[in-house]
XYZ file of C-alpha atoms in Angstrom:
784
model
C -128.072 -0.249 106.560
C -128.999 -1.896 109.826
C -129.539 -5.690 110.203
C -131.593 -8.115 112.032
C -128.399 -9.710 113.615
C -128.003 -13.229 115.039
C -125.888 -14.209 117.750
C -122.030 -14.171 117.319
C -120.847 -17.618 116.280
C -124.414 -18.546 114.774
C -123.707 -21.309 112.189
C -125.008 -20.699 108.511
C -124.834 -23.599 106.032
C -126.947 -26.100 103.901
C -127.811 -29.882 103.764
C -128.146 -32.622 101.027
C -128.503 -36.197 100.950
C -126.302 -38.822 99.162
C -128.902 -40.463 97.214
C -130.303 -36.987 95.847
C -127.298 -35.792 94.677
C -124.233 -38.360 94.384
C -125.215 -40.383 91.349
C -122.588 -42.807 90.668
C -125.000 -45.663 91.539
C -123.100 -48.354 89.756
C -119.434 -47.805 90.089
C -116.436 -48.218 92.843
C -118.385 -50.993 94.538
C -121.555 -49.633 95.671
C -124.484 -51.845 96.078
C -128.118 -50.928 95.293
C -130.212 -49.300 97.947
C -134.017 -49.483 98.559
C -134.302 -46.415 96.360
C -132.391 -47.704 93.335
C -134.796 -50.724 93.562
C -137.899 -48.174 94.194
C -137.356 -45.322 91.835
C -138.005 -44.843 88.198
C -135.576 -42.371 87.912
C -132.228 -43.976 86.909
C -130.190 -40.873 85.815
C -127.178 -39.790 87.492
C -128.768 -36.978 89.521
C -126.240 -33.916 90.282
C -122.954 -36.157 89.693
C -122.127 -34.813 92.937
C -119.618 -38.280 93.382
C -117.253 -36.893 90.705
C -118.169 -33.082 90.944
C -117.890 -32.750 94.620
C -114.627 -30.128 94.558
C -117.017 -27.937 92.423
C -119.814 -27.969 95.042
C -117.415 -27.307 97.618
C -116.044 -24.447 95.882
C -119.467 -23.001 95.674
C -120.307 -23.494 99.183
C -116.986 -21.832 99.845
C -117.863 -18.771 97.416
C -121.523 -18.299 99.243
C -119.210 -18.111 102.417
C -121.367 -21.242 104.004
C -119.365 -22.413 107.486
C -121.400 -25.640 107.762
C -122.172 -28.343 105.489
C -124.713 -31.519 106.623
C -124.409 -34.281 104.038
C -125.339 -37.994 104.130
C -123.214 -41.037 103.608
C -124.718 -43.786 101.482
C -124.591 -46.733 103.524
C -124.878 -49.312 100.348
C -121.359 -47.373 99.127
C -119.678 -48.331 102.416
C -121.522 -51.884 103.027
C -122.725 -52.912 99.676
C -124.295 -56.045 101.496
C -125.387 -54.118 104.476
C -122.416 -55.198 106.728
C -119.593 -57.474 106.739
C -115.922 -56.008 105.426
C -116.319 -52.450 104.376
C -115.924 -51.012 100.751
C -112.658 -49.129 100.657
C -113.642 -47.176 97.627
C -116.844 -46.003 99.225
C -114.843 -44.786 102.445
C -112.378 -43.066 100.346
C -114.902 -41.016 98.795
C -116.165 -39.528 101.812
C -112.493 -38.949 103.092
C -111.818 -36.994 100.035
C -115.035 -34.871 100.596
C -114.257 -34.190 104.283
C -110.727 -33.119 103.350
C -112.075 -30.822 100.663
C -114.440 -29.446 103.365
C -112.071 -28.633 105.921
C -109.690 -27.471 103.510
C -112.230 -24.884 102.388
C -112.951 -24.008 106.063
C -116.315 -25.549 106.024
C -117.634 -27.737 109.248
C -118.711 -31.169 108.155
C -122.012 -32.437 109.663
C -122.357 -36.450 109.046
C -125.332 -37.841 108.977
C -125.415 -41.627 108.670
C -128.814 -42.463 107.556
C -131.106 -40.601 105.095
C -133.458 -43.233 103.670
C -131.032 -45.247 101.517
C -130.835 -48.642 103.401
C -128.775 -51.406 101.443
C -131.000 -53.583 99.629
C -129.519 -56.451 101.025
C -130.754 -55.767 104.226
C -134.215 -55.163 102.984
C -134.207 -58.257 101.359
C -133.439 -59.883 104.875
C -136.276 -58.111 106.465
C -135.459 -54.494 106.361
C -136.083 -51.991 109.311
C -139.065 -54.128 110.777
C -136.040 -56.711 111.435
C -134.053 -56.141 114.661
C -130.911 -57.357 112.987
C -130.951 -54.152 110.860
C -130.710 -51.923 113.793
C -127.347 -53.979 114.715
C -126.092 -53.774 111.525
C -126.441 -49.853 111.821
C -124.268 -49.735 114.616
C -121.509 -51.664 113.106
C -121.938 -49.219 110.259
C -121.563 -46.429 112.600
C -118.316 -47.483 113.875
C -116.865 -48.274 110.707
C -117.455 -44.785 109.256
C -116.227 -43.094 112.543
C -112.974 -44.912 112.504
C -112.112 -43.495 109.133
C -113.409 -39.881 109.287
C -113.666 -39.234 113.186
C -110.322 -37.502 113.351
C -112.007 -34.646 110.921
C -115.744 -35.018 111.602
C -117.059 -33.569 114.996
C -120.878 -33.980 114.939
C -122.742 -37.064 113.981
C -126.136 -37.239 113.296
C -127.721 -40.775 113.422
C -131.032 -40.694 111.475
C -132.738 -38.234 109.233
C -136.654 -38.066 109.702
C -137.182 -41.529 110.990
C -141.130 -40.912 110.832
C -140.822 -40.446 106.945
C -138.564 -43.427 106.515
C -140.701 -45.770 108.721
C -144.391 -44.540 107.869
C -144.401 -43.406 104.181
C -142.039 -46.579 103.292
C -143.354 -49.627 105.439
C -146.890 -48.112 106.169
C -148.096 -46.012 103.217
C -146.139 -47.800 100.773
C -145.181 -44.071 98.881
C -141.553 -44.320 99.644
C -138.955 -46.784 99.504
C -139.536 -49.660 99.984
C -142.922 -49.392 99.078
C -144.594 -51.782 102.079
C -147.957 -51.203 102.960
C -148.436 -52.655 107.133
C -149.059 -50.607 109.596
C -147.422 -53.165 112.240
C -144.242 -53.037 110.046
C -144.200 -49.264 110.024
C -144.499 -49.252 113.859
C -141.713 -52.110 113.913
C -139.350 -50.106 111.531
C -139.820 -46.865 113.685
C -138.718 -48.688 116.780
C -135.940 -50.644 115.376
C -134.451 -46.819 113.793
C -134.615 -45.736 117.434
C -132.845 -48.713 118.478
C -130.342 -48.481 115.701
C -129.938 -44.643 116.919
C -129.376 -45.705 120.552
C -126.795 -48.280 119.442
C -125.142 -46.117 117.084
C -124.679 -43.242 119.881
C -123.232 -45.859 122.054
C -120.632 -46.937 119.471
C -119.784 -43.419 118.404
C -119.157 -42.181 122.131
C -117.043 -45.431 122.858
C -114.873 -44.503 119.813
C -114.816 -41.056 121.162
C -117.166 -38.745 118.911
C -117.254 -35.264 120.190
C -120.998 -34.512 119.349
C -123.949 -37.060 118.589
C -127.438 -36.187 117.761
C -130.425 -37.027 115.677
C -132.704 -35.059 113.089
C -136.209 -35.108 113.129
C -139.071 -33.843 111.279
C -141.131 -31.953 113.669
C -144.702 -30.272 112.402
C -146.676 -28.276 114.896
C -150.158 -29.742 114.823
C -153.247 -27.492 115.231
C -156.660 -26.573 114.042
C -157.587 -24.615 110.886
C -158.256 -21.575 113.303
C -154.935 -22.063 115.143
C -152.909 -21.243 111.860
C -153.975 -17.566 111.942
C -154.468 -17.382 115.802
C -152.337 -19.812 117.540
C -153.915 -19.019 121.077
C -157.459 -20.098 120.213
C -158.733 -22.476 122.246
C -159.925 -25.608 120.439
C -163.089 -27.558 121.128
C -162.588 -30.913 123.326
C -162.944 -33.079 120.109
C -160.398 -31.171 117.967
C -158.017 -30.936 121.064
C -157.961 -34.697 121.181
C -157.241 -34.770 117.312
C -154.492 -32.634 117.786
C -153.014 -34.366 120.606
C -153.400 -37.864 118.745
C -151.457 -36.743 115.699
C -148.838 -34.749 117.857
C -148.261 -38.334 119.488
C -148.063 -40.294 116.441
C -145.701 -37.791 114.554
C -143.844 -35.923 116.939
C -143.721 -37.501 120.439
C -143.316 -40.883 119.292
C -139.755 -40.043 118.440
C -139.241 -37.092 120.670
C -139.885 -38.875 123.906
C -137.856 -42.041 123.393
C -134.928 -40.169 122.282
C -135.130 -37.438 125.047
C -137.026 -38.967 127.849
C -136.429 -42.631 127.320
C -139.882 -43.857 126.929
C -142.749 -43.908 124.555
C -145.769 -41.492 125.310
C -148.266 -43.830 127.250
C -151.165 -43.011 124.723
C -149.187 -44.429 121.910
C -148.658 -47.781 123.353
C -152.345 -48.985 122.849
C -152.246 -47.785 119.379
C -149.014 -49.849 118.382
C -150.635 -52.724 120.209
C -153.885 -52.727 118.140
C -151.571 -52.536 115.132
C -149.529 -55.869 115.533
C -148.499 -55.968 119.084
C -145.432 -54.737 121.310
C -143.334 -57.857 120.677
C -140.682 -56.005 119.043
C -140.011 -53.711 121.949
C -137.602 -55.631 123.969
C -136.593 -54.933 127.875
C -133.582 -52.569 127.996
C -134.485 -51.251 124.537
C -135.841 -47.655 125.959
C -132.468 -47.415 127.701
C -130.343 -47.746 124.855
C -132.561 -45.149 122.630
C -132.842 -42.636 125.699
C -128.932 -42.059 126.039
C -128.260 -38.116 126.406
C -127.827 -36.629 123.013
C -126.046 -33.311 122.197
C -127.700 -31.549 119.440
C -131.378 -32.234 118.024
C -131.423 -31.373 114.391
C -134.803 -30.215 113.511
C -136.402 -30.036 109.840
C -139.373 -27.648 109.426
C -141.440 -27.151 106.302
C -144.993 -26.644 107.113
C -147.559 -27.776 110.101
C -149.984 -30.361 109.906
C -153.661 -28.989 110.463
C -156.337 -31.333 111.526
C -159.760 -31.411 113.153
C -162.126 -34.234 114.452
C -164.173 -35.930 111.884
C -165.753 -39.271 113.432
C -166.397 -40.643 109.966
C -163.004 -40.376 108.804
C -160.990 -43.552 108.154
C -157.355 -43.743 109.300
C -154.682 -42.122 106.799
C -152.244 -45.147 106.047
C -149.276 -42.949 106.832
C -150.831 -42.208 110.505
C -152.035 -45.701 111.483
C -154.180 -44.685 114.556
C -155.522 -41.469 113.193
C -159.273 -42.663 112.309
C -161.900 -40.107 113.297
C -159.154 -37.246 111.965
C -159.399 -35.025 109.122
C -156.350 -33.604 107.583
C -157.300 -30.236 106.577
C -156.206 -27.552 104.090
C -156.165 -23.659 105.217
C -156.558 -20.688 103.039
C -152.861 -19.614 102.757
C -149.899 -19.115 99.993
C -148.321 -22.509 99.266
C -145.144 -23.807 97.640
C -145.434 -25.474 94.435
C -145.830 -28.817 95.908
C -148.848 -27.399 97.621
C -147.417 -27.035 101.197
C -148.728 -24.112 103.090
C -146.310 -21.461 103.923
C -146.429 -20.644 107.624
C -143.258 -19.046 109.197
C -144.584 -18.508 112.453
C -144.993 -22.211 113.197
C -141.021 -22.109 113.328
C -140.831 -20.051 116.213
C -144.024 -22.011 117.911
C -142.014 -25.298 117.463
C -138.685 -23.850 118.654
C -140.475 -22.378 121.931
C -142.327 -25.433 122.744
C -138.874 -27.917 122.454
C -137.276 -24.949 124.372
C -139.946 -25.429 127.131
C -140.495 -29.036 127.103
C -136.587 -30.051 126.688
C -134.834 -27.404 128.684
C -130.975 -27.386 127.983
C -131.212 -29.056 124.689
C -129.245 -27.429 121.882
C -131.124 -27.301 118.612
C -129.938 -26.648 115.084
C -132.499 -26.092 111.869
C -131.063 -29.009 109.669
C -133.672 -28.358 107.030
C -135.603 -25.473 106.004
C -136.502 -24.213 102.190
C -139.127 -24.641 99.418
C -140.053 -25.826 95.838
C -141.186 -23.152 93.399
C -141.099 -23.016 89.679
C -137.712 -21.509 88.356
C -137.447 -19.744 85.074
C -134.054 -19.858 83.580
C -133.175 -16.527 81.724
C -130.409 -15.144 80.363
C -129.511 -12.885 83.096
C -130.284 -15.384 86.091
C -132.825 -17.274 87.670
C -134.882 -14.694 89.774
C -136.460 -17.044 92.625
C -138.091 -14.299 94.455
C -140.405 -16.667 95.898
C -137.688 -18.975 97.464
C -135.964 -15.585 99.015
C -139.129 -14.592 100.681
C -139.779 -18.031 101.890
C -136.335 -18.460 103.582
C -136.413 -14.729 104.749
C -139.737 -15.141 106.532
C -138.700 -18.296 108.098
C -135.225 -16.607 109.361
C -137.157 -13.653 110.905
C -139.260 -16.376 112.582
C -136.190 -17.888 113.943
C -134.701 -14.995 115.041
C -138.008 -14.090 117.245
C -137.297 -17.597 118.592
C -133.875 -16.889 119.552
C -134.984 -13.623 121.568
C -137.650 -15.641 123.259
C -134.848 -18.137 124.640
C -134.517 -20.992 122.082
C -131.153 -22.406 121.964
C -130.477 -22.695 118.396
C -126.850 -23.265 117.092
C -127.507 -22.523 113.317
C -129.637 -22.666 110.467
C -128.748 -25.113 107.222
C -130.968 -24.633 104.025
C -132.543 -26.910 102.380
C -130.710 -27.583 99.983
C -127.553 -26.603 97.925
C -128.479 -28.025 94.418
C -131.544 -29.014 92.822
C -131.741 -32.756 92.672
C -133.449 -35.961 92.485
C -136.588 -35.163 94.974
C -137.536 -38.819 95.718
C -140.792 -40.140 94.158
C -141.370 -36.733 92.701
C -138.251 -37.016 90.472
C -136.694 -33.940 88.957
C -139.651 -32.033 88.502
C -139.209 -30.250 92.301
C -136.603 -27.417 92.613
C -135.641 -27.026 96.365
C -132.002 -25.541 95.645
C -130.205 -22.554 95.800
C -128.238 -23.494 92.866
C -130.056 -24.457 89.639
C -128.585 -27.847 87.836
C -128.740 -28.656 84.224
C -128.995 -32.268 84.379
C -128.281 -32.639 80.723
C -124.935 -30.886 81.063
C -124.495 -30.881 84.812
C -123.893 -27.037 84.898
C -124.217 -25.241 87.973
C -125.733 -21.563 88.075
C -126.392 -19.921 91.379
C -129.899 -18.452 91.733
C -130.699 -15.116 93.329
C -131.520 -16.694 96.306
C -128.016 -18.090 96.720
C -126.823 -14.666 96.340
C -129.168 -13.350 98.658
C -128.346 -16.236 101.340
C -124.630 -15.195 100.642
C -125.278 -11.405 101.890
C -127.042 -12.678 104.908
C -124.280 -15.163 105.765
C -121.599 -12.218 105.250
C -123.539 -9.774 107.609
C -124.795 -12.488 110.089
C -128.445 -11.085 109.820
C -131.322 -9.815 107.774
C -131.749 -6.502 106.670
C -134.128 -4.653 109.134
C -136.822 -4.237 106.646
C -137.343 -6.582 103.875
C -135.862 -5.737 100.368
C -138.287 -3.992 98.280
C -140.506 -5.780 95.749
C -139.898 -4.763 91.931
C -141.689 -1.998 90.794
C -143.278 -0.493 87.624
C -139.992 0.980 86.563
C -138.077 -2.362 87.417
C -140.644 -4.304 84.827
C -140.398 -1.557 82.373
C -136.533 -1.602 82.262
C -136.575 -5.220 81.852
C -139.007 -5.373 79.231
C -137.869 -2.389 77.464
C -141.193 -0.403 77.403
C -142.439 2.575 79.134
C -143.693 2.473 82.810
C -147.536 3.520 81.313
C -147.167 0.613 79.024
C -146.666 -1.975 82.151
C -149.365 -0.244 83.617
C -151.668 -0.701 80.972
C -150.863 -4.412 80.531
C -151.071 -5.373 84.321
C -154.567 -3.528 84.693
C -155.728 -5.440 81.748
C -156.256 -2.911 78.878
C -156.780 -4.259 75.585
C -155.106 -1.415 73.846
C -151.609 -2.863 73.931
C -150.382 -5.227 71.053
C -149.950 -8.864 71.694
C -146.108 -8.800 71.135
C -145.620 -5.854 73.757
C -148.208 -7.397 76.479
C -146.053 -10.961 75.702
C -142.773 -9.035 76.643
C -144.140 -7.401 79.664
C -145.649 -10.383 81.196
C -142.475 -12.154 80.661
C -140.813 -9.636 82.518
C -143.544 -9.695 85.372
C -143.212 -13.314 85.730
C -139.267 -13.203 85.747
C -139.038 -10.434 88.159
C -141.881 -11.847 90.514
C -143.889 -8.594 90.288
C -147.010 -8.284 92.047
C -149.692 -5.563 90.844
C -150.967 -3.223 93.799
C -154.152 -4.832 93.850
C -155.036 -2.563 97.267
C -154.621 0.373 94.918
C -156.804 -1.096 92.135
C -159.341 -2.001 94.486
C -159.983 1.638 95.221
C -161.001 2.081 91.683
C -162.623 -1.568 91.078
C -164.213 -1.886 94.453
C -163.915 -5.477 95.721
C -166.684 -7.521 95.595
C -165.437 -10.780 97.453
C -167.096 -12.627 94.905
C -165.205 -15.410 92.711
C -166.346 -16.773 89.374
C -166.284 -20.419 89.343
C -166.261 -21.185 85.639
C -166.977 -24.793 84.446
C -166.627 -26.774 81.268
C -167.429 -30.234 80.315
C -164.258 -32.166 79.621
C -163.674 -35.042 77.437
C -161.071 -36.459 79.756
C -161.712 -39.595 81.298
C -162.612 -39.306 85.273
C -163.882 -35.367 84.493
C -166.643 -35.709 86.221
C -165.193 -36.840 89.533
C -162.737 -33.951 89.286
C -165.322 -31.534 88.414
C -167.446 -32.501 91.457
C -164.385 -32.031 93.803
C -163.561 -28.795 92.264
C -166.903 -27.347 92.928
C -167.059 -28.917 96.578
C -163.725 -28.206 97.822
C -163.252 -24.990 95.966
C -166.554 -23.706 97.195
C -165.670 -24.775 100.786
C -162.306 -23.218 100.851
C -163.369 -20.022 99.495
C -166.468 -19.489 101.152
C -164.464 -20.149 104.380
C -162.033 -17.271 103.557
C -165.292 -15.050 103.403
C -165.990 -15.302 99.322
C -169.013 -15.373 97.271
C -169.033 -18.189 94.677
C -170.773 -17.568 91.385
C -170.916 -20.603 89.174
C -170.912 -20.117 85.358
C -171.159 -22.572 82.627
C -168.759 -22.446 79.672
C -169.931 -24.471 76.923
C -170.986 -22.026 74.014
C -169.408 -18.869 72.473
C -172.260 -17.031 74.035
C -171.400 -18.122 77.343
C -167.767 -17.287 76.961
C -168.913 -13.700 75.985
C -171.065 -13.282 79.095
C -168.527 -14.944 81.289
C -165.732 -12.452 80.060
C -168.218 -9.555 80.565
C -168.943 -10.355 83.931
C -165.260 -10.264 84.794
C -164.734 -7.352 82.778
C -167.109 -5.396 84.637
C -165.545 -6.240 88.106
C -168.304 -8.366 89.241
C -165.608 -10.964 90.245
C -162.615 -10.556 92.166
C -160.989 -13.732 90.642
C -161.886 -16.720 88.681
C -161.270 -20.397 88.715
C -161.420 -21.925 85.549
C -161.716 -25.471 84.335
C -160.810 -24.997 81.000
C -162.143 -27.193 78.055
C -159.646 -29.975 76.753
C -159.707 -28.013 73.098
C -157.627 -24.838 72.995
C -159.744 -21.956 72.904
C -159.408 -18.269 73.763
C -161.250 -18.122 76.844
C -158.225 -18.470 79.432
C -156.184 -15.627 77.153
C -159.523 -13.104 77.144
C -159.792 -13.652 80.960
C -156.081 -13.184 81.696
C -156.207 -9.647 79.894
C -158.968 -8.670 82.256
C -156.473 -7.781 85.018
C -158.497 -10.027 87.342
C -156.839 -12.987 88.971
C -157.378 -16.252 87.360
C -156.436 -19.775 87.870
C -156.580 -22.945 85.679
C -157.346 -26.218 86.452
C -154.928 -28.009 84.170
C -152.066 -26.893 81.993
C -152.946 -24.846 79.152
C -151.093 -25.068 75.667
C -149.454 -21.703 76.535
C -148.168 -22.562 79.928
C -147.155 -19.366 81.276
C -150.752 -17.739 80.576
C -151.889 -17.692 84.016
C -150.985 -19.783 86.976
C -152.458 -23.303 86.836
C -152.744 -26.495 88.787
C -152.271 -29.974 87.365
C -150.948 -33.225 87.780
C -147.421 -34.466 86.559
C -149.039 -36.393 83.822
C -145.545 -37.252 82.307
C -143.963 -38.380 85.729
C -146.894 -40.564 85.964
C -146.891 -42.283 82.283
C -143.199 -42.621 82.989
C -143.780 -44.390 86.201
C -146.427 -46.781 84.528
C -144.075 -47.754 81.503
C -141.501 -48.267 84.060
C -143.727 -50.804 85.848
C -144.298 -52.706 82.440
C -140.521 -52.939 81.800
C -139.585 -53.800 85.290
C -141.784 -56.959 84.585
C -140.366 -57.788 81.624
C -142.411 -56.507 79.035
C -140.746 -55.332 76.079
C -143.163 -54.855 73.092
C -144.950 -51.812 74.760
C -147.945 -49.987 72.994
C -149.754 -46.810 73.987
C -153.172 -46.179 72.921
C -152.815 -42.215 73.313
C -156.071 -40.368 72.600
C -156.675 -37.358 70.847
C -153.204 -35.668 70.120
C -154.650 -31.928 70.621
C -155.180 -32.595 74.353
C -152.367 -31.234 76.232
C -152.926 -33.881 78.760
C -152.399 -36.650 76.129
C -149.377 -34.888 74.936
C -147.718 -34.949 78.365
C -148.296 -38.517 79.062
C -147.077 -39.426 75.533
C -144.059 -37.644 76.468
C -143.251 -39.429 79.544
C -144.470 -42.727 78.060
C -141.579 -42.200 75.194
C -139.072 -40.952 77.635
C -139.187 -44.165 79.634
C -138.926 -46.354 76.648
C -135.873 -44.182 75.198
C -134.243 -44.912 78.632
C -134.762 -48.574 78.248
C -133.294 -48.377 74.513
C -136.923 -49.230 72.959
C -139.013 -47.938 70.409
C -143.032 -46.857 70.910
C -145.819 -48.452 69.393
C -148.548 -45.864 69.243
C -152.237 -45.798 68.061
C -154.345 -42.362 68.460
C -157.795 -42.636 69.450
C -160.553 -40.326 68.048
C -162.025 -39.477 71.478
C -161.909 -40.924 74.958
C -164.449 -43.419 74.963
C -164.065 -47.006 75.367
C -164.935 -47.714 71.934
C -162.301 -45.418 70.649
C -159.824 -47.403 72.903
C -161.082 -50.536 71.369
C -160.448 -49.204 67.910
C -157.028 -47.887 68.883
C -156.249 -51.397 70.381
C -157.188 -53.438 67.168
C -154.811 -51.063 64.954
C -152.151 -51.832 67.667
C -152.511 -55.442 67.188
C -152.379 -55.534 63.554
C -149.356 -53.171 63.345
C -147.548 -55.152 66.481
C -149.060 -58.507 66.588
C -146.320 -59.593 69.544
C -147.184 -56.751 71.549
C -147.281 -57.940 75.199
C -148.158 -54.738 77.051
C -150.219 -51.400 76.442
C -150.416 -48.140 77.930
C -153.215 -46.368 77.565
C -153.792 -42.613 78.508
C -156.972 -42.821 80.240
C -158.617 -45.617 82.239
C -161.463 -45.520 79.589
C -159.359 -45.985 76.888
C -157.756 -48.971 78.602
C -160.930 -50.610 79.427
C -161.759 -50.286 75.834
C -158.291 -51.755 74.948
C -158.979 -54.727 77.232
C -162.194 -55.438 75.780
C -160.500 -55.567 72.226
C -157.831 -57.930 73.563
C -160.615 -60.354 74.947
C -162.179 -60.186 71.615
C -158.790 -61.117 70.015
C -158.101 -64.118 72.424
C -155.473 -62.449 74.281
C -155.516 -62.827 78.107
C -154.589 -59.847 80.266
C -152.170 -59.796 82.026
C -150.774 -63.369 80.884
C -150.535 -62.316 77.327
C -150.544 -58.509 77.153
C -150.374 -56.459 80.422
C -152.675 -53.185 80.592
C -152.098 -49.865 82.419
C -154.392 -46.834 82.513
C -154.326 -43.428 84.021
C -156.780 -41.573 86.105
C -158.010 -44.275 88.617
C -161.769 -43.653 87.874
C -164.197 -45.690 89.861
C -164.706 -48.223 87.270
C -161.029 -49.199 87.297
C -161.022 -51.422 90.137
C -164.341 -52.940 88.975
C -162.963 -54.484 85.699
C -161.960 -58.030 85.153
C -158.959 -58.318 85.837
C -158.806 -55.029 88.342
C -156.795 -52.592 86.122
C -153.455 -51.123 87.086
C -153.499 -47.430 86.882
C -152.091 -43.969 87.699
C -154.209 -42.043 90.157
C -154.754 -38.451 90.125
C -154.974 -36.572 93.220
C -158.571 -35.059 92.747
C -159.298 -33.579 96.162
C -155.520 -31.975 96.361
C -155.905 -30.492 92.824
C -159.358 -28.752 93.847
C -157.916 -27.619 97.296
C -154.516 -26.248 95.256
C -156.834 -24.237 92.866
C -158.592 -22.537 96.033
C -155.285 -21.962 97.513
C -153.668 -20.307 94.618
C -156.469 -18.226 93.875
C -156.265 -17.022 97.514
C -152.581 -16.277 97.070
C -153.382 -13.842 94.048
C -155.917 -12.169 95.933
C -153.944 -11.575 98.625
C -151.152 -9.835 96.011
C -148.782 -12.651 96.296
C -146.290 -13.626 93.639
C -147.672 -17.112 92.663
C -146.517 -19.737 90.639
C -148.442 -22.902 89.153
C -148.740 -25.986 90.944
C -147.982 -29.618 89.792
C -148.934 -32.570 92.194
C -147.403 -35.908 91.927
C -149.584 -38.927 90.300
C -148.987 -42.216 92.027
C -149.125 -45.918 90.513
C -151.690 -48.149 91.773
C -150.980 -51.454 90.976
C -153.715 -54.178 90.251
C -154.238 -57.526 88.422
C -154.071 -56.072 85.155
C -150.259 -55.613 85.038
């Protein structure tokens, strides 16, 4: 088979980071990092610290020639400076020897976000001294490893570390100051420059930096890059490009900040942290620019829009979604933007050598007896490699491609639910298993190229063989015929999901005649905050689908007769797809709609999670974060007001709460509520107090239950939070207006609605789709 070859000598490999895979956080002298303090996940991730020979062997078996890893600063300097920890350096000495012995080229990254907590306690990156300590750290590591490590990257994605960590507070260390974010960004760049100087003086062969660079564009430009934007939209694009990309590219590669950035920094805290001579240090020549690409940023002018805390200076700019396929994290999949990005860097910074240092995607993996068939990940990487090859043909100077990432790992604030790895990791046993994507990538590496045409998608025959049925039976199942038994239907749909089979919707449309209509089916949820979520779904789903040329038919599912009418409407092919907000209690509507053969997406995880693709929030993870917050503040007798136990959401939140208590060696105190009203919460709280009078904290499954619990506590003479701390879930409008204001877990309402629309569009386009689970975030207020 002919191949789409890459240049001779093109480097293939993978990237990882220390905090995400090493584990061993409390042994051999390692000190705590800001992520140890910030993260609620305490388990030892992939235990790479002890299992690195096995992981290097996996890389060798895959034929990889390059490996970018980061070093843990607190493992080498537990206090941020002073005398290096010999055991920490010994580990990286062994790792590099193992790589060199396997014929794998090591690329070392000095900083991938795990600042020693000792330095954070002394001011962190907003303090100039941290940049000086970083240079000392670079010199010490090079002294030990420089005879075998040729290429050094100073920083990984300083925009993320500065603006998500110090500006928006959603990454470690969790600060929320625009002034500190800009100061942190500058001192990271200064630390880069000082480290470049130290490494060069020590004889380093190559020095570079890794930046996350996102093409910025309007919604219309996603599908039509050459489309001219309005003057207002062009200004919005330019401003976000300056904040995200040029703020780092231009100091490093041109020795100066963009002129239009300086007034923004001045307005948010001044420029006192920028000293004479800093930019000369920052702008020293580098040998290699690492490019991390995942998705574009899509924006347009919106005069009334407040600034996003991650982008100080972005007032008047709306961050948009686009009707395109997405990953499980909801990130849009736009491979062509990689070509655009590499073309821009080549034009604007001629002669600069580039390397793709991260590119990959999170998808929901299904582990089966005969493997992990992650067809979505293969498709994602293949499409981006084709975009990369097009950029090479156009003259881009790209040394190699490093996939993100080798192993499923700890994905920062999202914990263990995200799966970016080519290799599956069972975190309970630490067993590694190659996914299909790893085997596919091995073949790409062996032939130094892609197949001239993409591999064929699974066929009806493939599905039939997997399910052990006839081709005709598979056809009847995927076309929604009701004559197939439930057992056979289950077996076929399992094979469909495992193989990533996509029915030929184009052929089906010749029979069914596409209507360009979508049914938006609403029910009335019992969960607190449901009204806001329903309103957001109607607003965003309608807007996005109508923008994609669809007509919306709004249907209410509140009676058995309405269910019958909805199913008949869909069976008559009066809708091409269905967005369903299922009722809280289990019923057969979702299952009946799934049998019609019309694409259906759900809001909220159903009891049978594999029934149809759904969008939900990480209820278990949010509950665990709320419980961890209480435990970190010294609360040890923690109760939970659960809510009705027939609700899947309540079940997941209870599971997360129990898991957090179990990790702390504590037992739960539980009180189910009959419904989700405040009065039910108050009643459950009274029962909790009767069963556990010494209770010092309560987690409630919803804000309404939490508000009721607070009322019962006041009636019992218990002060909140002095006697009993209270945390809720949902962040409804009333949560911030209680006395004291309620600490709660915020559900990303708009993001769920947008993900629903994009998921349905992906299904209508015939793409293989998986469910989307969005992170929930703890909002700390006075009640805890």
